[in-house]
Short mmCIF file of C-alpha atoms in Angstrom, two decimals:
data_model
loop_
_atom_site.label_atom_id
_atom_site.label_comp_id
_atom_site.label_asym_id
_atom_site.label_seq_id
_atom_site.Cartn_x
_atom_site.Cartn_y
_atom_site.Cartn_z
CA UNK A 27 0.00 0.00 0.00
CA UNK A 28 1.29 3.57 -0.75
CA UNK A 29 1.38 5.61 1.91
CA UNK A 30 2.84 9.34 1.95
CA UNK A 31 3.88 10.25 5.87
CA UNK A 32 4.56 13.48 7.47
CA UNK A 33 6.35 14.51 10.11
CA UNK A 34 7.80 17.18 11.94
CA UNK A 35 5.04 19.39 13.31
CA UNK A 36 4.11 20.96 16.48
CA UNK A 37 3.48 23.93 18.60
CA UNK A 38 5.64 27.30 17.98
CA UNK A 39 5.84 30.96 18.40
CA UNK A 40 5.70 33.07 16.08
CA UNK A 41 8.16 34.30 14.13
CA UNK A 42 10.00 30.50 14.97
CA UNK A 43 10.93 28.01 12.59
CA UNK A 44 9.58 24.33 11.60
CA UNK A 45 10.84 21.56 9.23
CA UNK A 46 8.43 19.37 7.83
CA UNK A 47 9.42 16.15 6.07
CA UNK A 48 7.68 13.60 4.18
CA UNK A 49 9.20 10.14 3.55
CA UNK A 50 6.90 7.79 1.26
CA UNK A 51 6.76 4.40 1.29
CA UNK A 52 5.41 1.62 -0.91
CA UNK A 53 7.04 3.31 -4.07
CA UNK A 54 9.29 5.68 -4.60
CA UNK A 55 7.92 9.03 -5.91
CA UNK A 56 11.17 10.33 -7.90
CA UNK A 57 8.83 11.12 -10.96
CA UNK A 58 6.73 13.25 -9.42
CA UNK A 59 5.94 16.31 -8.38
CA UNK A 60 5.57 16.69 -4.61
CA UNK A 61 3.23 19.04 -3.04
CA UNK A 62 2.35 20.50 0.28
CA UNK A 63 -0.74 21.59 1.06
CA UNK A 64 -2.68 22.92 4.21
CA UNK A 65 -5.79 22.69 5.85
CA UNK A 66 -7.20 25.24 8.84
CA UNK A 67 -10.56 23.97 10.92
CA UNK A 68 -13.46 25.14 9.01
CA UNK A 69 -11.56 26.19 5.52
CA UNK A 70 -10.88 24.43 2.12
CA UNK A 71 -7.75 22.49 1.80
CA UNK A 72 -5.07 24.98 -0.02
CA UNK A 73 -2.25 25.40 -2.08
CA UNK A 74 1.01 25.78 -0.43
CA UNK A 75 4.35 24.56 -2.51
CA UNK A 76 5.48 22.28 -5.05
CA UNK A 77 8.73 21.29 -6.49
CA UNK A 78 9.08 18.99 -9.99
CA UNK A 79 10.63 15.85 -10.05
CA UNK A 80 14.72 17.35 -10.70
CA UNK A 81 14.10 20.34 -8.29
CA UNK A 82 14.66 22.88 -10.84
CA UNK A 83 11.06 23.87 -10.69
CA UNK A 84 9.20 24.90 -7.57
CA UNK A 85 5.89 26.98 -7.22
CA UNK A 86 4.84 28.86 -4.04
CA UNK A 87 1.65 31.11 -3.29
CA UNK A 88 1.46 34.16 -2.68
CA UNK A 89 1.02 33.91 1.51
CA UNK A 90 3.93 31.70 1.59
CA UNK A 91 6.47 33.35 -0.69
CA UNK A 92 10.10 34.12 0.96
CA UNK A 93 8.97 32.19 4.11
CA UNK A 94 8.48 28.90 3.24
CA UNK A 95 11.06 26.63 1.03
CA UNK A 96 10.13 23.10 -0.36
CA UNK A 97 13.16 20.58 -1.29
CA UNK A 98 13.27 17.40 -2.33
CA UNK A 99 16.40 14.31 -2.09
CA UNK A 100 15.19 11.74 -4.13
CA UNK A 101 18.15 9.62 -3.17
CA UNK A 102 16.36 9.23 0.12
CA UNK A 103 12.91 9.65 -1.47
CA UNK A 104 11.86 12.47 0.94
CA UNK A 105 10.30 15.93 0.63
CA UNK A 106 11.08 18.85 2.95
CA UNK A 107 8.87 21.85 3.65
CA UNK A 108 11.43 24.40 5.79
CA UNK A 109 8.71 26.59 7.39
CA UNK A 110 10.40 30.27 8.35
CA UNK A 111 8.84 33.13 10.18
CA UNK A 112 5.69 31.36 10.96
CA UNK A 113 2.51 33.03 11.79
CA UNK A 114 -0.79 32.63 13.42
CA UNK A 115 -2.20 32.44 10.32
CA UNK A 116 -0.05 29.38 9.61
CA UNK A 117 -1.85 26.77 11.92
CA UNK A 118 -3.17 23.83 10.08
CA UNK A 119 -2.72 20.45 8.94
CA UNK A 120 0.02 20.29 6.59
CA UNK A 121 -0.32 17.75 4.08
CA UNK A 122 2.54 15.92 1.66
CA UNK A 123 0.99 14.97 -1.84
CA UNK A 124 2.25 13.87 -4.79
CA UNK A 125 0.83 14.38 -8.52
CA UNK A 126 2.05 13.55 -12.05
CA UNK A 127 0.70 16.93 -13.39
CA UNK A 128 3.24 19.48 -13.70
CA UNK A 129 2.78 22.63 -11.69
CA UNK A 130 -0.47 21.60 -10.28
CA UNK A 131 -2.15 23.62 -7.27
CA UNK A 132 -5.28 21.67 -7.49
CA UNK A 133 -5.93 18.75 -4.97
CA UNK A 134 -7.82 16.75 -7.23
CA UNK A 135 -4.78 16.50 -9.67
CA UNK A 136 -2.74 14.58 -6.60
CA UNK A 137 -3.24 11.14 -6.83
CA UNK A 138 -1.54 10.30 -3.60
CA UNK A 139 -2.06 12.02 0.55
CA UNK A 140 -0.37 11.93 3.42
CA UNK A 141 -2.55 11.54 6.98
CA UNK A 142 -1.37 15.45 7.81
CA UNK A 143 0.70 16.82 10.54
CA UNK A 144 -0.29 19.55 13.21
CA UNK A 145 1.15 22.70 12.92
CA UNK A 146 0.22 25.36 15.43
CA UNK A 147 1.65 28.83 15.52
CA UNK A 148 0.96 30.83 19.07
CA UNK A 149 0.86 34.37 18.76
#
């Protein structure tokens, strides 16, 4: 069974740092692009990075931009999400996806989820 799993939330201040990882197993995801996403209590799941299979393409929105860096080492099949400057506005459950489409910011294009990790931001 593929499974996508996250790790490396938790509780911070703001303006403090987090490194999220996700390490899939089942298959390796090398071909891929990898994408994080986010969900707050109450709101749509959104948007938050991507990177393309070599690295040499990555795609941020707008909320995230010069905060948040996504990186991938397929040698160990993993996907990092290093969170900087973290706000309130931040909390959620972060999710690890992958997708064969290019570019994609829609969840319905990623064909494979992780189970989401907590991150909370205090003010």
């Amino acid at each position: 069974q593929v499974q996508l799993v996250e790790s490396g939330g938790g509780l911070v201040q703001a303006g403090g740092s987090l490194n999220l990882s996700c390490a899939p197993s089942g298959r390796t995801f090398g071909s891929y692009v990898m994408g994080w996403f986010r969900q707050a209590p109450g709101k749509e799941r959104e948007f938050v990075a991507a990177i393309n299979r070599n690295s040499v393409l990555t795609w941020y929105d707008d909320f995230v931009k010069g905060r948040f860096t996504i990186s991938r080492d397929n040698a160990k099949n993993t996907v990092y999400l290093q969170m900087n400057t973290l706000k309130p506005e931040d909390t959620a459950v972060y999710y690890c996806a992958a997708s064969r489409k290019t570019g994609s910011r829609l969840v319905y294009e990623y064909d494979y989820w992780g189970q989401g990790t907590q991150v909370t931001v205090s003010s």
